[in-house]
XYZ file of N, CA and C in Angstrom:
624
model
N 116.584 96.350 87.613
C 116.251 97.455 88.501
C 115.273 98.411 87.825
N 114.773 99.249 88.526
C 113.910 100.337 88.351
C 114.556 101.434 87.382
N 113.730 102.058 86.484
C 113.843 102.441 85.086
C 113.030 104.166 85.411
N 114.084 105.081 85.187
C 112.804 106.138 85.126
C 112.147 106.637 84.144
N 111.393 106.940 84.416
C 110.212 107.237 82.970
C 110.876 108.390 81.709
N 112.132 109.275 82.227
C 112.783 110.161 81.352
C 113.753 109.364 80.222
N 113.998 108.287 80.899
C 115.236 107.121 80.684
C 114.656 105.915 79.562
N 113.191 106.316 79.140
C 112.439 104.906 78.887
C 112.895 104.719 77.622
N 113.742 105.394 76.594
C 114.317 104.829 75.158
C 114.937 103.926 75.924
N 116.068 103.817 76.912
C 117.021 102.958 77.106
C 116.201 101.600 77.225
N 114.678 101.083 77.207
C 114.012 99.948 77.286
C 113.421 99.753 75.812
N 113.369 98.681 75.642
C 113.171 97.621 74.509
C 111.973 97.133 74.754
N 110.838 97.859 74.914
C 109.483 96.780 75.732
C 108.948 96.197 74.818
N 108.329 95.510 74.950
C 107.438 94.402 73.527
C 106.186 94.297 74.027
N 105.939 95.095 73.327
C 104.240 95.771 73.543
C 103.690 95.719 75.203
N 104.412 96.520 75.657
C 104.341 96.821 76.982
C 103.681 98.188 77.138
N 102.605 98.315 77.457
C 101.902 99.733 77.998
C 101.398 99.825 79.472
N 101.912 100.947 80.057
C 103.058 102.210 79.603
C 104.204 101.897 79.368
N 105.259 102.309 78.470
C 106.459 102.216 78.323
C 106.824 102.681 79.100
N 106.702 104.518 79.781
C 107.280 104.807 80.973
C 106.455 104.958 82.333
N 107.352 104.544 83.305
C 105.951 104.365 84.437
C 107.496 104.462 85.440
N 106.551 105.186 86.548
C 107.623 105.635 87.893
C 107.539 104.517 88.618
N 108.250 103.661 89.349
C 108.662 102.808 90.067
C 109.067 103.258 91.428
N 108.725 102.765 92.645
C 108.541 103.302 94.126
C 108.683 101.977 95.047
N 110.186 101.615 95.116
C 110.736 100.581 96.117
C 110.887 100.644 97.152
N 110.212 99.598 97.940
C 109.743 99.498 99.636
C 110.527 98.327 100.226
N 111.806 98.547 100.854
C 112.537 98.067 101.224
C 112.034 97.237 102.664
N 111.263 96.354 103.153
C 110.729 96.512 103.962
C 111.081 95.282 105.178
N 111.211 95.265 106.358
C 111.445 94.125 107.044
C 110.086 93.577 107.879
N 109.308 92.363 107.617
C 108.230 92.093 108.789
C 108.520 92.198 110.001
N 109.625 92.387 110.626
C 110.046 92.267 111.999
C 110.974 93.541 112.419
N 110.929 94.024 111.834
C 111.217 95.420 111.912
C 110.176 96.961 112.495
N 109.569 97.283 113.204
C 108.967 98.061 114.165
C 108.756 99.626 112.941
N 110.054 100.141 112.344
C 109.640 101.104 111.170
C 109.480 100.427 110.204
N 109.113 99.618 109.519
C 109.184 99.102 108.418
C 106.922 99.015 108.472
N 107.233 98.528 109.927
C 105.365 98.637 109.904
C 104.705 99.715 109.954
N 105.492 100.462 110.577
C 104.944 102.003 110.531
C 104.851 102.437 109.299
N 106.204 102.279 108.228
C 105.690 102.915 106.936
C 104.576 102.040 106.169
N 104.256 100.537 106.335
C 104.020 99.993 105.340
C 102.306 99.854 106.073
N 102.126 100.408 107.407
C 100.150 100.659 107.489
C 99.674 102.023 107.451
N 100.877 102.972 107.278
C 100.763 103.972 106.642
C 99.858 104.050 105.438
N 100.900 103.223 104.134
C 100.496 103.452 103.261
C 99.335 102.479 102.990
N 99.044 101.380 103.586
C 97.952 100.093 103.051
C 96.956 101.240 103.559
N 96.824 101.965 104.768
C 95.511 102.144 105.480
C 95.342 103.554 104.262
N 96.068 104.473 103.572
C 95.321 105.443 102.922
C 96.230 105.749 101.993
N 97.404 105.284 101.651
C 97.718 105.606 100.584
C 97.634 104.819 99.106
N 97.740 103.435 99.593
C 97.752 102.503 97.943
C 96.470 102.486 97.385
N 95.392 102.818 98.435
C 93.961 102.622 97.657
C 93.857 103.734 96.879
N 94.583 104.501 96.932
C 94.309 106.019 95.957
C 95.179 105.669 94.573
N 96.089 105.094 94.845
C 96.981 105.217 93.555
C 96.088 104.625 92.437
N 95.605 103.610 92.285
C 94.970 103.506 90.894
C 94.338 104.767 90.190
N 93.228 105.542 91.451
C 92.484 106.350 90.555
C 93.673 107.680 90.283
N 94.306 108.013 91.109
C 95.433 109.597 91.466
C 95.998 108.939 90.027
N 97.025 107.703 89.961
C 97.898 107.857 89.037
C 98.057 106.887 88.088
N 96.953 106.593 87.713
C 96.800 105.771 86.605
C 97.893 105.693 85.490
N 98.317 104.426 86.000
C 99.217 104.143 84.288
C 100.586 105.058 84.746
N 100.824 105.611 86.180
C 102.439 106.245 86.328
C 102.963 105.815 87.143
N 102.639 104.837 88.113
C 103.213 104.468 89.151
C 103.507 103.091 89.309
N 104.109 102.259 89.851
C 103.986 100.939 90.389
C 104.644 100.888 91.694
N 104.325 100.408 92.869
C 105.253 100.163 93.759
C 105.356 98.665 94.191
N 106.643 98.590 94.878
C 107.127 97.065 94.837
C 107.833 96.903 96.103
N 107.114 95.710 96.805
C 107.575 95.760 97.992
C 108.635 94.681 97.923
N 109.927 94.890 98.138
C 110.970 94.023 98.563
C 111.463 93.650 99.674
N 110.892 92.328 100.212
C 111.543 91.819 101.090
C 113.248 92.124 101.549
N 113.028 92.670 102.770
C 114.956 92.829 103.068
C 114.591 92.066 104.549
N 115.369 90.744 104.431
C 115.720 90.026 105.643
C 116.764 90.908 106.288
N 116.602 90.860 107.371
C 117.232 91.680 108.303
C 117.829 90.125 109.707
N 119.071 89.643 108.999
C 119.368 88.900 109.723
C 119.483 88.553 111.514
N 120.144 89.962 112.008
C 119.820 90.104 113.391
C 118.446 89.728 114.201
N 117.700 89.940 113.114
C 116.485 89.069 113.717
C 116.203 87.806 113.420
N 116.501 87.121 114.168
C 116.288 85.647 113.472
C 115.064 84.996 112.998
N 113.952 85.723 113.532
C 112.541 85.334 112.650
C 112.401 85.808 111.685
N 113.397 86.766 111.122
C 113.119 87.855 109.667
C 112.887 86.582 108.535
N 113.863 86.099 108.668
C 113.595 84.829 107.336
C 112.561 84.581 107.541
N 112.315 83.565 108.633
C 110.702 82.829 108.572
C 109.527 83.286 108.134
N 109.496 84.438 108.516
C 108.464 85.703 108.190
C 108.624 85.947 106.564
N 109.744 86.037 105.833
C 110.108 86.497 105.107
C 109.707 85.377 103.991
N 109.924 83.821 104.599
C 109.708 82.620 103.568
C 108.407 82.624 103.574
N 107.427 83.360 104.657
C 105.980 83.340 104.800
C 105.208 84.101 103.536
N 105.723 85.243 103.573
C 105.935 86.061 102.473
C 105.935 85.052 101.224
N 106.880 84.521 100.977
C 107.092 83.957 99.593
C 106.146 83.186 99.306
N 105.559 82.165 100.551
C 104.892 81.235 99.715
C 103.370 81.797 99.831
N 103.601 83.007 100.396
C 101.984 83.404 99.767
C 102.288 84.172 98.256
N 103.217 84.585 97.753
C 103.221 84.934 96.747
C 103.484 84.152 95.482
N 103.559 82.376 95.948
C 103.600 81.118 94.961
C 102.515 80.869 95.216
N 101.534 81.125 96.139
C 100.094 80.472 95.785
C 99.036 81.277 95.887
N 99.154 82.949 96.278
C 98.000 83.516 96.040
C 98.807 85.082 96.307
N 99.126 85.500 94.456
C 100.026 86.729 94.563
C 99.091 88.008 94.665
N 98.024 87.741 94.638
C 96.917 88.652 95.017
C 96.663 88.899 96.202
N 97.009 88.158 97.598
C 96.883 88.261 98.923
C 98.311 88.885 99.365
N 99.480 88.632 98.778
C 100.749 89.415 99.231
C 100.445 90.723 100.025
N 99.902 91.489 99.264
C 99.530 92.587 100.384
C 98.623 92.445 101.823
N 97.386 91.845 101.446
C 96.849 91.726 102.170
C 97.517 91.088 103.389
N 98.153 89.373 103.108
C 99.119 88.963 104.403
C 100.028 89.967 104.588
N 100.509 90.787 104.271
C 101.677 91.363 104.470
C 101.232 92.518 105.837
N 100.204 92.770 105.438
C 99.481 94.338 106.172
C 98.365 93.119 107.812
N 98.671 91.846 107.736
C 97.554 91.438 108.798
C 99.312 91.042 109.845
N 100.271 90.285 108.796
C 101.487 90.378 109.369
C 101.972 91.661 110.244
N 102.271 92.158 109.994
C 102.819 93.515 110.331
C 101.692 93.834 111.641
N 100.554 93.947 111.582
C 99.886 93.852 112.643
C 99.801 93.049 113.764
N 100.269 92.085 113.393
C 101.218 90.970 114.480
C 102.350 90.879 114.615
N 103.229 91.543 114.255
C 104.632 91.610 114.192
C 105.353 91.194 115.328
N 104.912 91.611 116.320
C 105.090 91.886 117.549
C 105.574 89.885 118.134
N 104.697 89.357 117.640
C 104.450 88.034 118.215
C 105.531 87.473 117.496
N 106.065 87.674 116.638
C 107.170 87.127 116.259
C 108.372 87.619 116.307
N 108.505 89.081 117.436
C 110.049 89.146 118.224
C 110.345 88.147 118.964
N 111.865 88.632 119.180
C 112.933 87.474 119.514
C 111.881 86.724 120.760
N 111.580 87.612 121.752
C 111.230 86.742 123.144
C 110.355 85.855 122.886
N 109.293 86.632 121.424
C 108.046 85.453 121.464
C 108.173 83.961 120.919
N 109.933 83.766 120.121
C 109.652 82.568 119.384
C 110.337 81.444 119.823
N 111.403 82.642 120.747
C 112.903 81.682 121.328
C 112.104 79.670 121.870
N 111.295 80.390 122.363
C 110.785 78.518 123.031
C 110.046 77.655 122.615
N 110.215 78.180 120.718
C 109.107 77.206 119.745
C 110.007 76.581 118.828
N 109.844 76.010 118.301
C 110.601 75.385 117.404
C 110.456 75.726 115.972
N 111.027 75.931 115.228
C 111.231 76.488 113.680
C 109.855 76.324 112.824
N 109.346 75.269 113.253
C 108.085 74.566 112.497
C 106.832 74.922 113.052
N 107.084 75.113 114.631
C 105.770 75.807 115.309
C 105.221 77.361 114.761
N 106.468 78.305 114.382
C 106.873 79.376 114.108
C 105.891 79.388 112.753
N 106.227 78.546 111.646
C 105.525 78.790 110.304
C 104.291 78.087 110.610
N 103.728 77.594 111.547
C 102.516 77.390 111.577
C 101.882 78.211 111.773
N 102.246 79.138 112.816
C 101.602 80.389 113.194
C 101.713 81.519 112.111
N 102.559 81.663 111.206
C 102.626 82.598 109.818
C 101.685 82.198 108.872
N 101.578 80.696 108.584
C 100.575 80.017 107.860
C 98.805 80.398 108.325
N 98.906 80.669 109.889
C 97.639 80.258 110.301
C 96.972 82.186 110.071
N 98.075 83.092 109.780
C 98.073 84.554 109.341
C 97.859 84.175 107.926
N 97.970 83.466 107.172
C 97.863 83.501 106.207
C 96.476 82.807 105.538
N 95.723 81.902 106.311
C 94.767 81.945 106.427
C 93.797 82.682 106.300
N 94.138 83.781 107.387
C 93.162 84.847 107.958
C 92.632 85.644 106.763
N 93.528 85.685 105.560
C 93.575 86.604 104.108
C 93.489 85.962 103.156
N 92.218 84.334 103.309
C 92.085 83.509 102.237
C 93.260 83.079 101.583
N 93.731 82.615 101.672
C 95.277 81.763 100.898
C 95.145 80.641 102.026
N 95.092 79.355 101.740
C 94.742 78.061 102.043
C 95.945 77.629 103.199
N 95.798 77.689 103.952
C 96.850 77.792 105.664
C 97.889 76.295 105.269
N 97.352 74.995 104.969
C 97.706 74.124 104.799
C 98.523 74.209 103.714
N 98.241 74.691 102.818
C 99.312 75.041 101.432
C 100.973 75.759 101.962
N 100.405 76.658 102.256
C 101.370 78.013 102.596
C 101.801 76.549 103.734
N 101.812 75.973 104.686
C 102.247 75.669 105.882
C 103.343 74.138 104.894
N 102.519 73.795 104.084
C 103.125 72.501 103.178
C 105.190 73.019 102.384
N 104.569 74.465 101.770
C 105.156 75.141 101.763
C 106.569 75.660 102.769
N 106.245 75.582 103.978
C 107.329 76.277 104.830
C 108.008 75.451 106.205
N 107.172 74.014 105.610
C 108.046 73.103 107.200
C 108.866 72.699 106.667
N 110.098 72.401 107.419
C 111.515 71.834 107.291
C 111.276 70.441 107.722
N 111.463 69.260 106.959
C 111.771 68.482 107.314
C 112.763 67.915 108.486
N 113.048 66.519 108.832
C 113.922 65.815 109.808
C 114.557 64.805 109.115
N 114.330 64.704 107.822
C 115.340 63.457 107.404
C 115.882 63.993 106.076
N 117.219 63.613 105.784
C 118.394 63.449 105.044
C 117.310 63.778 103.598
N 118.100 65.189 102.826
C 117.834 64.575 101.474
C 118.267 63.557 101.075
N 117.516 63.419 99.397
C 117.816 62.142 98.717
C 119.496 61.979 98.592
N 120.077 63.332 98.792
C 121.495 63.059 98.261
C 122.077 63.270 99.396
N 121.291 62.871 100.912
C 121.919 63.090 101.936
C 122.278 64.012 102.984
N 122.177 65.223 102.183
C 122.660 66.435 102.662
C 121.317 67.032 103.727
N 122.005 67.866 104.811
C 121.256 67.909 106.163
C 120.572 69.567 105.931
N 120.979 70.310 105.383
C 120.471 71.663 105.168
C 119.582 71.465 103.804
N 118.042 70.749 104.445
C 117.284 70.590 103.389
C 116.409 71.527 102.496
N 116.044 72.799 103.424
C 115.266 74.068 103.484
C 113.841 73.797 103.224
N 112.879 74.626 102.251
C 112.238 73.959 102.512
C 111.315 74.793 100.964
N 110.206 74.337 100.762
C 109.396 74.842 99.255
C 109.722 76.190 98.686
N 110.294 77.123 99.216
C 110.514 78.599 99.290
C 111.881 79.087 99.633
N 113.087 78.105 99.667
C 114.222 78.593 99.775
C 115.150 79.189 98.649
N 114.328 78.888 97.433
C 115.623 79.365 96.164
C 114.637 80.240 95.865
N 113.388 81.005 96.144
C 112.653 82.004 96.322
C 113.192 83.083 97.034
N 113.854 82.529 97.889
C 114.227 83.617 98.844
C 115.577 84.085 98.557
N 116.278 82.730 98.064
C 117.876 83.101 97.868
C 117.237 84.371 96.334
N 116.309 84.459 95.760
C 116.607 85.321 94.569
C 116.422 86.740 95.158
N 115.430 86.796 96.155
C 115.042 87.773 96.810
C 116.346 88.249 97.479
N 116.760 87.811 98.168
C 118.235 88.460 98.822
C 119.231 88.957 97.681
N 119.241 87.753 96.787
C 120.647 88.354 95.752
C 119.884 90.164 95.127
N 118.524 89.844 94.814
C 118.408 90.901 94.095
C 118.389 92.712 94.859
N 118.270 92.207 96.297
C 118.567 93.070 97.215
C 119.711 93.701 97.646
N 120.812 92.451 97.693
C 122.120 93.172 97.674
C 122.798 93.821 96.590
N 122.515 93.455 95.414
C 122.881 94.526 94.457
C 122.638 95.968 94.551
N 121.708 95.898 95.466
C 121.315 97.622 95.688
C 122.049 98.274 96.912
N 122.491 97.194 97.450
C 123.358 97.541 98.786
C 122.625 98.256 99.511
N 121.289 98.135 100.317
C 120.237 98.207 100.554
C 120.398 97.845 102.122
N 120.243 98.323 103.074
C 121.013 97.769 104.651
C 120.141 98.157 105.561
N 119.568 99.195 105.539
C 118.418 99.682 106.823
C 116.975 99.416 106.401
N 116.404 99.374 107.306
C 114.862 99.395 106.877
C 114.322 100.119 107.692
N 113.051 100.726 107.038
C 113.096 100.842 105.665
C 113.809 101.956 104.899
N 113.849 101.442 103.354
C 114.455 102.062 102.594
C 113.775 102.437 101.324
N 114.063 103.516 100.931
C 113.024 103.674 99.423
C 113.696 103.912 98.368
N 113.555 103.729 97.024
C 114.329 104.055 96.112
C 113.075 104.331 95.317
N 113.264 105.108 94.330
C 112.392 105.972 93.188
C 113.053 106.002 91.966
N 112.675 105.500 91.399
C 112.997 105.107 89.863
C 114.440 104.609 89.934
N 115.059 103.544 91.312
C 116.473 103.180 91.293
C 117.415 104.257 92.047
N 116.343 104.883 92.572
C 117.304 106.279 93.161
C 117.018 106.356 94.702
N 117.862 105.669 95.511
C 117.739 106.527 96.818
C 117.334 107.751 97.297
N 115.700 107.386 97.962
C 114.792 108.257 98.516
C 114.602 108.953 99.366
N 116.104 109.762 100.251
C 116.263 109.884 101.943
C 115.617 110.833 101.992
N 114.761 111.693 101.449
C 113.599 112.288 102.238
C 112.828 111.872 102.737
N 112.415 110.173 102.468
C 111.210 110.010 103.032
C 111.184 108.659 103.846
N 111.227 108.910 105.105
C 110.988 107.629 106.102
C 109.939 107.512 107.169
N 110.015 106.625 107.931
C 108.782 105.942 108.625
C 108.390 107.018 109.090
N 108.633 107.886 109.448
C 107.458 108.938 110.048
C 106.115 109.822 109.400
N 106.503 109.587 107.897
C 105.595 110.069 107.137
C 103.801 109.815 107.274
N 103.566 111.045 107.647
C 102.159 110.771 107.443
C 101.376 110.629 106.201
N 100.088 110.285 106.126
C 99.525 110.113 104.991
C 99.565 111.431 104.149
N 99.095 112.125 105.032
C 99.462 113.920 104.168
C 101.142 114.483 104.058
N 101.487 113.939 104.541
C 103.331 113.824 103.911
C 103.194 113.365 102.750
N 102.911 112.175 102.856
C 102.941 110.978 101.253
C 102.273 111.741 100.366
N 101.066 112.119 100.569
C 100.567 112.354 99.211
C 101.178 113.845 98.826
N 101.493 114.943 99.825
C 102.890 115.672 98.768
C 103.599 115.552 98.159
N 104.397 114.447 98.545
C 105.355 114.119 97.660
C 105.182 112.912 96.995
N 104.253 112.623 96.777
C 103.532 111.711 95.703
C 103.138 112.809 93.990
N 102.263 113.633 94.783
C 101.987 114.992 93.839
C 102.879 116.144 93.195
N 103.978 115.792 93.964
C 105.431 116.319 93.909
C 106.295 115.847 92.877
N 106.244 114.465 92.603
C 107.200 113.384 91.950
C 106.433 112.767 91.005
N 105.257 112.667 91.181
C 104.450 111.589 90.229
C 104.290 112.668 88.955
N 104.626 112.785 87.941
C 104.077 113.192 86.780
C 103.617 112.507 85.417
């Protein structure tokens, strides 16, 4: 988990610079309606500032939170992963063209496709942000026949990706989206309604 920069003896880094650096967790669901609101918030004017504003104090980290009630959250969510096994430099980028389509992957839009039609269309978003559609899509179809050892719940290039992503989520006991934590610390001042001039107060507020 996230480390605050007052706290940084308690780390052992091995030649890690900065030793202390503020950490800013984005609890976020693709299929979730606030989760997009906060997260084109910040792509459209807040992350492009952080390099130059806070050089060397910040990192933020977006964590996938499947939000089971939606049943496309996974799919979306394994979409996620395998752009971040084959092009961890586009994660944002798919993430912010996702979210702009979000919409197409509520319940009504997927109910009459089949599981595989579904990641074609995440794949073919993933495209759109240079990361190779066919990869990412190689990546996320489920097979129809028996593993080698038989067994029928085969999943698919990105499932023990995801199982790490969930375990490391519930340790935080982490349940709504979105959710923020700051240096490991639950953030309830600040949710989807924040404007860009919200954020950067309390960016200028917290960041030291």
């Amino acid at each position: 988990m996230a480390l605050a920069p007052k706290f940084s003896g308690q780390a052992y880094s091995a030649g890690v610079s900065p030793k202390a650096i503020h950490t800013l967790e984005l609890f976020l669901d693709y299929v979730c309606p606030f989760s997009a609101k906060m997260f084109l918030t910040l792509s459209s004017s807040i992350l492009p500032l952080l390099p130059e504003k806070y050089p060397g104090k910040l990192q933020v980290i977006f964590r996938q939170q499947i939000q089971p009630w939606h049943p496309s959250s996974t799919l979306t969510h394994e979409a996620g992963a395998a752009v971040l096994r084959l092009s961890p430099d586009k994660f944002y980028p798919f993430s912010q063209n996702l979210f702009e389509h979000q919409k197409e992957f509520f319940d009504v839009n997927v109910v009459k496709e089949t599981r595989n039609d579904t990641y074609k269309r995440l794949a073919k978003l993933a495209g759109e942000v240079g990361v190779d559609e066919k990869e990412v899509y190689g990546l996320l179809e489920i097979g129809d026949k028996p593993g080698e050892d038989g067994g029928l719940n085969v999943g698919n290039g990105v499932t023990d990706d995801v199982k790490v992503m969930v375990k490391v989520n519930r340790l935080t006991g982490v349940h709504v989206t979105p959710t923020v934590l700051f240096n490991g610390v639950l953030e309830n001042s600040i949710s989807s309604s924040f404007t860009s001039e919200q954020w950067k107060e309390w960016l200028d507020k917290n960041i030291k």
